[in-house]
Amino acid sequence: MTLSALDLFSVGIGPSSSHTVGPMRAARRFVVELEVAGLLERVARVQVDLLGSLGATGRGHASDKAVILGLMGATPESVDTDTADERVAMATDLGVIALLGTRAIDFERSRDVVLHLRGRLEGHPNGMTCAAFDAEGHVLLERTFFSIGGGFVLSQEEFAAAQENGGAAATDEVELPYPFANAAQLLDQCARHDLSISDVMLANESALRPAAATRAALLNIWSVMRDCVDRGCHRDAGELPGGLRVRRRAPQLFDVLRERDGLVGQAATPESAPAAEGLQAGAAVATRRALDPLAPLDWVGLYALAVNEENASGGRIVTAPTNGAAGIIPAVLHYYVNFVPDADEEGVVRFLLTAAAIGTLFKRNASISGAEVGCQGEVGSACSMAAGALCEVLGGTPQQVENAAEIGIEHNLGLTCDPVGGLVQIPCIERNAVASAKAINAARMSLHGDGSHYVSLDVAIETMRRTGADMREEYKETSRGGLAVSVVAC
């Protein structure tokens, strides 16, 4: 499978890439298939069944809402997050849904979007079936989809072909100038051609589209990340949806840090592309006023909290590489832009390219799905990606970058996915802030070495895969184990 940086980083909607973004894409794909087959006008009813982890935690992850929006024709990239709840409520209250916005049919939410608390489809824990019926109740079309993490969706046939192909989707391969399937091959390409990891990734991306288009797309991703942080910092400090009564912490923390560091009146992030004169003033203030040397980490924690609070409330975010771990890469990238001297736009592009190169290794050789391997596949992968990316833009060699990425995942091995109440809030939000600091530490540790280390990134990724396979289902995004049970029991 030819994985692009733009596959790993995509604009979407919270709170979950596998449970919100994936189901929305699958539902829309189903009704588009109906339209292409000339069946849409004959549809009288549609039923979507969510099984496995999608059913067990779908309510807290807004999977049912995502399905309804997808049936209406919405996409995660363009859906209006401010009116999405209103559109879903209207369809529910009126008992009518317009497929692709055109074909109006009767709709009964509890009957037509079913979340199965028990039972799953063979093959993957995130399975869903879509069926369309005519007025006589005859099945017009039925499809099974799997949401395999990071917003990626495969039909049952595509999933089966992927399994036969060693886990890679059966897509048309693009001939890449510097192909790699694991970290050892990536390092070999760097050594043989005297390239950095970001150089290799950009050259491969250029086989898919012009280099200028890739750079523009990545800078747009960065812009969405900045906007997300800024929104998260300026929201009212109220409660997040879902019933746990978790309060937003980013707005208050933002005010505290601005007051402490003398930044009152400034934005959370630069409004323009990063340049020396446009950097958020945190680093300069920290140096000038001789603040606590760990003060920048307060800002890093803020950036991560802001993103994941936006995600928890269904806001616009960048899947990086999942929604549950979406705060880590933006937080570490903000650290680079705001606290590293001479940070520039080129560094932002290189950061994202390096992170994507590492992310493809996890996607290809293990999983980024919390329902499949636990949170080590989400927060662990993102921490590894951010650590390696930061190491590169700080001047690290490919060997040091690989070392940083290995440290990032090694110390997240075994991390369970146990969201309280099925909501992407506890422990998910704080977990992103902690992993962001861990990624920065991993990058700095690797830079103090020469890149040689005992455990390779490939071994760590394979260990993550096997650990996920050994992990009990209760600890893989079912909310039936770990904190999800302990908090309720208390």
Tab-separated table of C-alpha atoms in Angstrom, residues 85-412:
chain	number	residue	atom	x	y	z
A	85	ASP	CA	-25.673	18.459	16.207
A	86	GLU	CA	-28.595	20.551	15.021
A	87	ARG	CA	-28.810	18.632	11.722
A	88	VAL	CA	-28.773	15.289	13.518
A	89	ALA	CA	-31.390	16.447	16.025
A	90	MET	CA	-33.636	17.658	13.227
A	91	ALA	CA	-33.509	14.313	11.408
A	92	THR	CA	-34.187	12.521	14.696
A	93	ASP	CA	-37.086	14.751	15.733
A	94	LEU	CA	-38.759	14.942	12.313
A	95	GLY	CA	-38.277	11.263	11.568
A	96	VAL	CA	-36.916	12.066	8.118
A	97	ILE	CA	-33.391	11.826	6.712
A	98	ALA	CA	-32.249	13.064	3.295
A	99	LEU	CA	-29.747	10.604	1.839
A	100	LEU	CA	-26.914	12.582	0.210
A	101	GLY	CA	-29.083	15.607	0.941
A	102	THR	CA	-31.548	14.696	-1.801
A	103	ARG	CA	-33.472	11.459	-1.190
A	104	ALA	CA	-35.806	11.958	1.813
A	105	ILE	CA	-36.865	8.746	3.587
A	106	ASP	CA	-38.451	7.814	6.905
A	107	PHE	CA	-35.960	7.658	9.743
A	108	GLU	CA	-36.282	6.189	13.219
A	109	ARG	CA	-32.960	6.614	14.981
A	110	SER	CA	-33.195	3.744	17.472
A	111	ARG	CA	-34.285	1.364	14.710
A	112	ASP	CA	-32.079	2.549	11.871
A	113	VAL	CA	-28.765	3.171	13.670
A	114	VAL	CA	-28.170	0.277	16.058
A	115	LEU	CA	-25.279	0.143	18.515
A	116	HIS	CA	-24.681	-3.456	19.577
A	117	LEU	CA	-23.127	-3.545	23.043
A	118	ARG	CA	-22.016	-7.139	22.520
A	119	GLY	CA	-20.921	-9.107	19.488
A	120	ARG	CA	-18.486	-8.255	16.739
A	121	LEU	CA	-17.708	-9.111	13.153
A	122	GLU	CA	-14.899	-11.453	12.266
A	123	GLY	CA	-11.608	-9.813	11.330
A	124	HIS	CA	-11.568	-6.442	13.118
A	125	PRO	CA	-13.156	-5.011	16.279
A	126	ASN	CA	-14.477	-1.929	14.452
A	127	GLY	CA	-17.103	-3.406	12.127
A	128	MET	CA	-20.356	-2.025	10.741
A	129	THR	CA	-22.982	-3.181	8.283
A	130	CYS	CA	-25.141	-0.952	6.095
A	131	ALA	CA	-28.314	-2.163	4.399
A	132	ALA	CA	-30.837	-0.374	2.162
A	133	PHE	CA	-34.409	-1.601	1.681
A	134	ASP	CA	-37.141	-0.752	-0.809
A	135	ALA	CA	-40.770	-0.038	0.103
A	136	GLU	CA	-41.574	-3.764	0.217
A	137	GLY	CA	-38.714	-4.459	2.614
A	138	HIS	CA	-36.475	-6.139	0.050
A	139	VAL	CA	-32.733	-5.595	0.413
A	140	LEU	CA	-31.414	-3.349	-2.362
A	141	LEU	CA	-27.794	-3.276	-1.215
A	142	GLU	CA	-25.879	-4.487	1.814
A	143	ARG	CA	-22.265	-3.733	2.669
A	144	THR	CA	-19.877	-4.439	5.527
A	145	PHE	CA	-17.118	-1.978	6.415
A	146	PHE	CA	-14.249	-1.948	8.880
A	147	SER	CA	-12.909	1.256	10.423
A	148	ILE	CA	-9.287	0.245	10.865
A	149	GLY	CA	-7.913	3.325	12.645
A	150	GLY	CA	-6.935	6.854	11.734
A	151	GLY	CA	-10.141	7.313	9.729
A	152	PHE	CA	-9.189	4.600	7.225
A	153	VAL	CA	-12.171	2.530	6.043
A	154	LEU	CA	-12.104	-0.759	4.138
A	155	SER	CA	-14.992	-2.764	2.735
A	156	GLN	CA	-15.194	-6.409	3.739
A	157	GLU	CA	-13.688	-7.381	0.384
A	158	GLU	CA	-10.870	-4.853	0.684
A	159	PHE	CA	-10.164	-5.969	4.224
A	160	ALA	CA	-9.939	-9.609	3.170
A	161	ALA	CA	-7.563	-8.695	0.347
A	162	ALA	CA	-5.460	-6.682	2.795
A	163	GLN	CA	-5.169	-9.669	5.099
A	164	GLU	CA	-3.975	-11.806	2.217
A	165	ASN	CA	-1.488	-9.067	1.362
A	166	GLY	CA	0.109	-9.094	4.802
A	167	GLY	CA	-2.009	-6.293	6.216
A	168	ALA	CA	-1.550	-3.754	3.411
A	169	ALA	CA	-4.621	-2.706	1.482
A	170	ALA	CA	-4.807	-3.982	-2.063
A	171	THR	CA	-4.455	-0.699	-3.891
A	172	ASP	CA	-2.639	0.306	-7.035
A	173	GLU	CA	0.982	0.689	-6.093
A	174	VAL	CA	2.808	3.823	-7.124
A	175	GLU	CA	6.458	3.364	-8.029
A	176	LEU	CA	8.390	5.348	-5.451
A	177	PRO	CA	11.953	6.562	-5.892
A	178	TYR	CA	12.916	5.479	-2.360
A	179	PRO	CA	10.562	2.697	-1.211
A	180	PHE	CA	10.741	1.394	2.351
A	181	ALA	CA	8.597	-0.981	4.361
A	182	ASN	CA	10.377	-0.742	7.701
A	183	ALA	CA	12.794	1.485	9.579
A	184	ALA	CA	15.862	-0.504	8.520
A	185	GLN	CA	15.010	0.035	4.853
A	186	LEU	CA	14.309	3.713	5.512
A	187	LEU	CA	17.709	4.182	7.137
A	188	ASP	CA	19.330	2.302	4.270
A	189	GLN	CA	17.747	4.658	1.732
A	190	CYS	CA	18.995	7.646	3.728
A	191	ALA	CA	22.540	6.239	3.903
A	192	ARG	CA	22.794	5.141	0.275
A	193	HIS	CA	21.513	8.426	-1.121
A	194	ASP	CA	22.775	10.821	1.580
A	195	LEU	CA	19.266	12.022	2.388
A	196	SER	CA	17.398	12.945	5.529
A	197	ILE	CA	14.197	11.106	6.395
A	198	SER	CA	12.132	14.114	5.370
A	199	ASP	CA	14.019	14.217	2.040
A	200	VAL	CA	13.095	10.582	1.388
A	201	MET	CA	9.479	11.173	2.292
A	202	LEU	CA	9.177	14.324	0.152
A	203	ALA	CA	10.684	12.530	-2.852
A	204	ASN	CA	8.181	9.700	-2.424
A	205	GLU	CA	5.309	12.167	-2.026
A	206	SER	CA	6.419	13.787	-5.271
A	207	ALA	CA	5.584	10.539	-7.062
A	208	LEU	CA	1.970	11.181	-6.029
A	209	ARG	CA	1.736	14.935	-6.663
A	210	PRO	CA	4.048	17.923	-7.323
A	211	ALA	CA	6.327	18.803	-4.413
A	212	ALA	CA	4.785	22.276	-4.236
A	213	ALA	CA	1.345	20.733	-3.764
A	214	THR	CA	2.623	18.536	-0.959
A	215	ARG	CA	4.203	21.506	0.800
A	216	ALA	CA	1.014	23.542	0.429
A	217	ALA	CA	-1.104	20.690	1.786
A	218	LEU	CA	1.179	20.184	4.786
A	219	LEU	CA	1.187	23.901	5.565
A	220	ASN	CA	-2.603	23.813	5.419
A	221	ILE	CA	-2.522	20.935	7.911
A	222	TRP	CA	-0.342	23.118	10.143
A	223	SER	CA	-2.807	25.979	9.748
A	224	VAL	CA	-5.690	23.763	10.888
A	225	MET	CA	-3.605	22.617	13.861
A	226	ARG	CA	-2.917	26.233	14.832
A	227	ASP	CA	-6.562	27.176	14.497
A	228	CYS	CA	-7.535	24.220	16.655
A	229	VAL	CA	-5.158	25.266	19.434
A	230	ASP	CA	-6.365	28.842	19.228
A	231	ARG	CA	-10.033	27.813	19.426
A	232	GLY	CA	-9.324	25.516	22.342
A	233	CYS	CA	-7.608	28.330	24.236
A	234	HIS	CA	-10.411	30.822	23.698
A	235	ARG	CA	-13.474	28.689	24.437
A	236	ASP	CA	-15.600	29.364	27.486
A	237	ALA	CA	-14.264	27.242	30.315
A	238	GLY	CA	-17.420	25.162	30.546
A	239	GLU	CA	-18.015	21.435	30.650
A	240	LEU	CA	-17.284	19.025	27.842
A	241	PRO	CA	-20.270	17.094	26.475
A	242	GLY	CA	-21.058	13.543	27.532
A	243	GLY	CA	-22.127	13.657	31.163
A	244	LEU	CA	-18.795	13.236	32.984
A	245	ARG	CA	-18.819	16.955	33.787
A	246	VAL	CA	-15.180	17.329	32.746
A	247	ARG	CA	-14.373	21.016	32.562
A	248	ARG	CA	-12.224	22.578	29.867
A	249	ARG	CA	-8.846	23.457	31.350
A	250	ALA	CA	-7.102	25.047	28.367
A	251	PRO	CA	-8.872	28.456	28.468
A	252	GLN	CA	-8.023	29.084	32.116
A	253	LEU	CA	-4.482	27.732	31.742
A	254	PHE	CA	-3.966	29.955	28.703
A	255	ASP	CA	-4.916	33.029	30.715
A	256	VAL	CA	-2.648	31.986	33.601
A	257	LEU	CA	0.356	31.425	31.346
A	258	ARG	CA	-0.153	34.675	29.430
A	259	GLU	CA	-0.338	36.603	32.686
A	260	ARG	CA	2.685	34.807	34.109
A	261	ASP	CA	4.810	35.302	31.007
A	262	GLY	CA	3.647	38.815	30.147
A	263	LEU	CA	1.786	37.821	26.978
A	264	VAL	CA	-1.660	39.259	27.702
A	265	GLY	CA	-3.319	40.297	24.457
A	266	GLN	CA	-1.406	37.863	22.246
A	267	ALA	CA	-2.828	34.880	20.426
A	268	ALA	CA	-2.189	31.288	21.408
A	269	THR	CA	-0.370	30.706	18.133
A	270	PRO	CA	1.182	32.840	15.394
A	271	GLU	CA	-1.435	34.085	12.965
A	272	SER	CA	0.970	33.841	10.042
A	273	ALA	CA	3.449	31.229	8.906
A	274	PRO	CA	6.271	30.820	11.411
A	275	ALA	CA	9.134	33.242	11.038
A	276	ALA	CA	11.468	34.800	13.564
A	277	GLU	CA	9.371	37.951	13.917
A	278	GLY	CA	6.072	36.045	14.039
A	279	LEU	CA	6.827	33.538	16.781
A	280	GLN	CA	4.655	33.428	19.833
A	281	ALA	CA	6.749	35.213	22.416
A	282	GLY	CA	7.011	32.395	24.953
A	283	ALA	CA	10.643	31.516	24.293
A	284	ALA	CA	11.847	35.098	24.279
A	285	VAL	CA	9.981	35.878	27.469
A	286	ALA	CA	11.243	32.723	29.148
A	287	THR	CA	14.814	33.694	28.311
A	288	ARG	CA	14.445	37.363	29.155
A	289	ARG	CA	12.771	36.900	32.507
A	290	ALA	CA	14.728	33.805	33.545
A	291	LEU	CA	11.542	31.884	34.208
A	292	ASP	CA	11.389	28.360	35.549
A	293	PRO	CA	13.449	26.433	32.961
A	294	LEU	CA	10.549	23.997	32.553
A	295	ALA	CA	8.076	26.787	31.801
A	296	PRO	CA	7.932	25.885	28.072
A	297	LEU	CA	6.483	22.513	29.060
A	298	ASP	CA	3.513	24.343	30.569
A	299	TRP	CA	2.814	25.725	27.115
A	300	VAL	CA	3.300	22.311	25.523
A	301	GLY	CA	0.746	20.869	27.928
A	302	LEU	CA	-1.613	23.719	27.097
A	303	TYR	CA	-1.354	23.085	23.355
A	304	ALA	CA	-2.167	19.399	23.801
A	305	LEU	CA	-5.052	20.078	26.184
A	306	ALA	CA	-6.521	22.655	23.807
A	307	VAL	CA	-6.527	20.237	20.873
A	308	ASN	CA	-7.942	17.298	22.771
A	309	GLU	CA	-10.644	19.350	24.425
A	310	GLU	CA	-11.681	20.503	20.971
A	311	ASN	CA	-11.637	16.890	19.845
A	312	ALA	CA	-13.713	15.760	22.830
A	313	SER	CA	-16.375	18.321	21.938
A	314	GLY	CA	-16.589	17.248	18.294
A	315	GLY	CA	-14.572	20.150	16.902
A	316	ARG	CA	-12.442	20.449	13.779
A	317	ILE	CA	-9.074	18.781	14.239
A	318	VAL	CA	-6.286	17.061	12.336
A	319	THR	CA	-6.172	13.278	12.628
A	320	ALA	CA	-2.523	12.776	13.627
A	321	PRO	CA	-2.496	9.818	13.184
A	322	THR	CA	-5.748	9.352	15.139
A	323	ASN	CA	-8.168	11.677	16.879
A	324	GLY	CA	-7.572	10.231	20.325
A	325	ALA	CA	-3.885	11.150	19.977
A	326	ALA	CA	-4.441	14.299	17.924
A	327	GLY	CA	-2.882	16.703	20.428
A	328	ILE	CA	0.640	15.313	20.529
A	329	ILE	CA	2.034	16.259	17.129
A	330	PRO	CA	0.478	19.772	17.183
A	331	ALA	CA	1.812	20.342	20.715
A	332	VAL	CA	5.356	19.294	19.835
A	333	LEU	CA	5.244	21.203	16.555
A	334	HIS	CA	4.108	24.300	18.457
A	335	TYR	CA	7.047	23.740	20.803
A	336	TYR	CA	9.377	23.758	17.799
A	337	VAL	CA	7.843	26.902	16.308
A	338	ASN	CA	7.493	28.832	19.542
A	339	PHE	CA	10.569	27.839	21.523
A	340	VAL	CA	13.293	26.782	19.094
A	341	PRO	CA	15.437	29.607	17.671
A	342	ASP	CA	15.427	29.895	13.878
A	343	ALA	CA	12.284	27.776	13.480
A	344	ASP	CA	10.823	28.373	10.044
A	345	GLU	CA	8.241	27.196	7.543
A	346	GLU	CA	10.648	24.731	5.967
A	347	GLY	CA	11.129	23.163	9.376
A	348	VAL	CA	7.364	22.738	9.773
A	349	VAL	CA	7.200	20.870	6.454
A	350	ARG	CA	10.180	18.687	7.374
A	351	PHE	CA	8.657	17.966	10.790
A	352	LEU	CA	5.396	16.726	9.277
A	353	LEU	CA	7.153	14.707	6.574
A	354	THR	CA	9.360	12.961	9.133
A	355	ALA	CA	6.416	12.276	11.417
A	356	ALA	CA	4.494	10.816	8.484
A	357	ALA	CA	7.389	8.555	7.487
A	358	ILE	CA	7.422	7.107	10.999
A	359	GLY	CA	3.644	6.871	11.054
A	360	THR	CA	3.588	4.762	7.903
A	361	LEU	CA	5.786	2.202	9.666
A	362	PHE	CA	3.229	1.805	12.454
A	363	LYS	CA	0.344	1.703	10.023
A	364	ARG	CA	2.018	-0.865	7.778
A	365	ASN	CA	3.626	-3.132	10.378
A	366	ALA	CA	1.313	-2.914	13.397
A	367	SER	CA	-1.762	-0.739	13.939
A	368	ILE	CA	-2.824	2.751	14.970
A	369	SER	CA	-6.246	1.536	16.147
A	370	GLY	CA	-6.941	1.625	19.872
A	371	ALA	CA	-9.635	-0.998	19.365
A	372	GLU	CA	-7.032	-3.313	17.847
A	373	VAL	CA	-3.882	-2.776	19.947
A	374	GLY	CA	-4.855	-0.405	22.751
A	375	CYS	CA	-3.718	3.163	23.279
A	376	GLN	CA	-0.105	2.211	22.553
A	377	GLY	CA	-1.227	2.257	18.911
A	378	GLU	CA	-2.624	5.773	19.207
A	379	VAL	CA	-0.746	7.805	21.811
A	380	GLY	CA	2.321	5.563	21.470
A	381	SER	CA	2.496	5.977	17.702
A	382	ALA	CA	1.921	9.732	17.898
A	383	CYS	CA	4.585	10.116	20.600
A	384	SER	CA	7.052	8.200	18.440
A	385	MET	CA	6.201	10.260	15.358
A	386	ALA	CA	6.551	13.551	17.223
A	387	ALA	CA	9.824	12.517	18.874
A	388	GLY	CA	11.445	11.548	15.584
A	389	ALA	CA	10.139	14.631	13.802
A	390	LEU	CA	11.415	17.001	16.477
A	391	CYS	CA	14.780	15.273	16.447
A	392	GLU	CA	15.120	15.860	12.700
A	393	VAL	CA	14.277	19.575	12.795
A	394	LEU	CA	16.708	19.995	15.706
A	395	GLY	CA	19.463	18.695	13.464
A	396	GLY	CA	19.384	14.985	14.205
A	397	THR	CA	20.802	12.403	11.842
A	398	PRO	CA	18.525	9.674	10.446
A	399	GLN	CA	19.974	7.289	13.037
A	400	GLN	CA	19.200	9.735	15.853
A	401	VAL	CA	15.690	10.264	14.467
A	402	GLU	CA	15.085	6.505	14.462
A	403	ASN	CA	16.418	6.351	18.014
A	404	ALA	CA	14.066	9.124	19.157
A	405	ALA	CA	11.112	7.391	17.537
A	406	GLU	CA	12.040	4.112	19.214
A	407	ILE	CA	12.244	5.784	22.626
A	408	GLY	CA	8.843	7.346	22.008
A	409	ILE	CA	7.105	4.026	21.435
A	410	GLU	CA	9.175	1.837	23.760
A	411	HIS	CA	7.961	3.731	26.790
A	412	ASN	CA	4.330	3.541	25.734
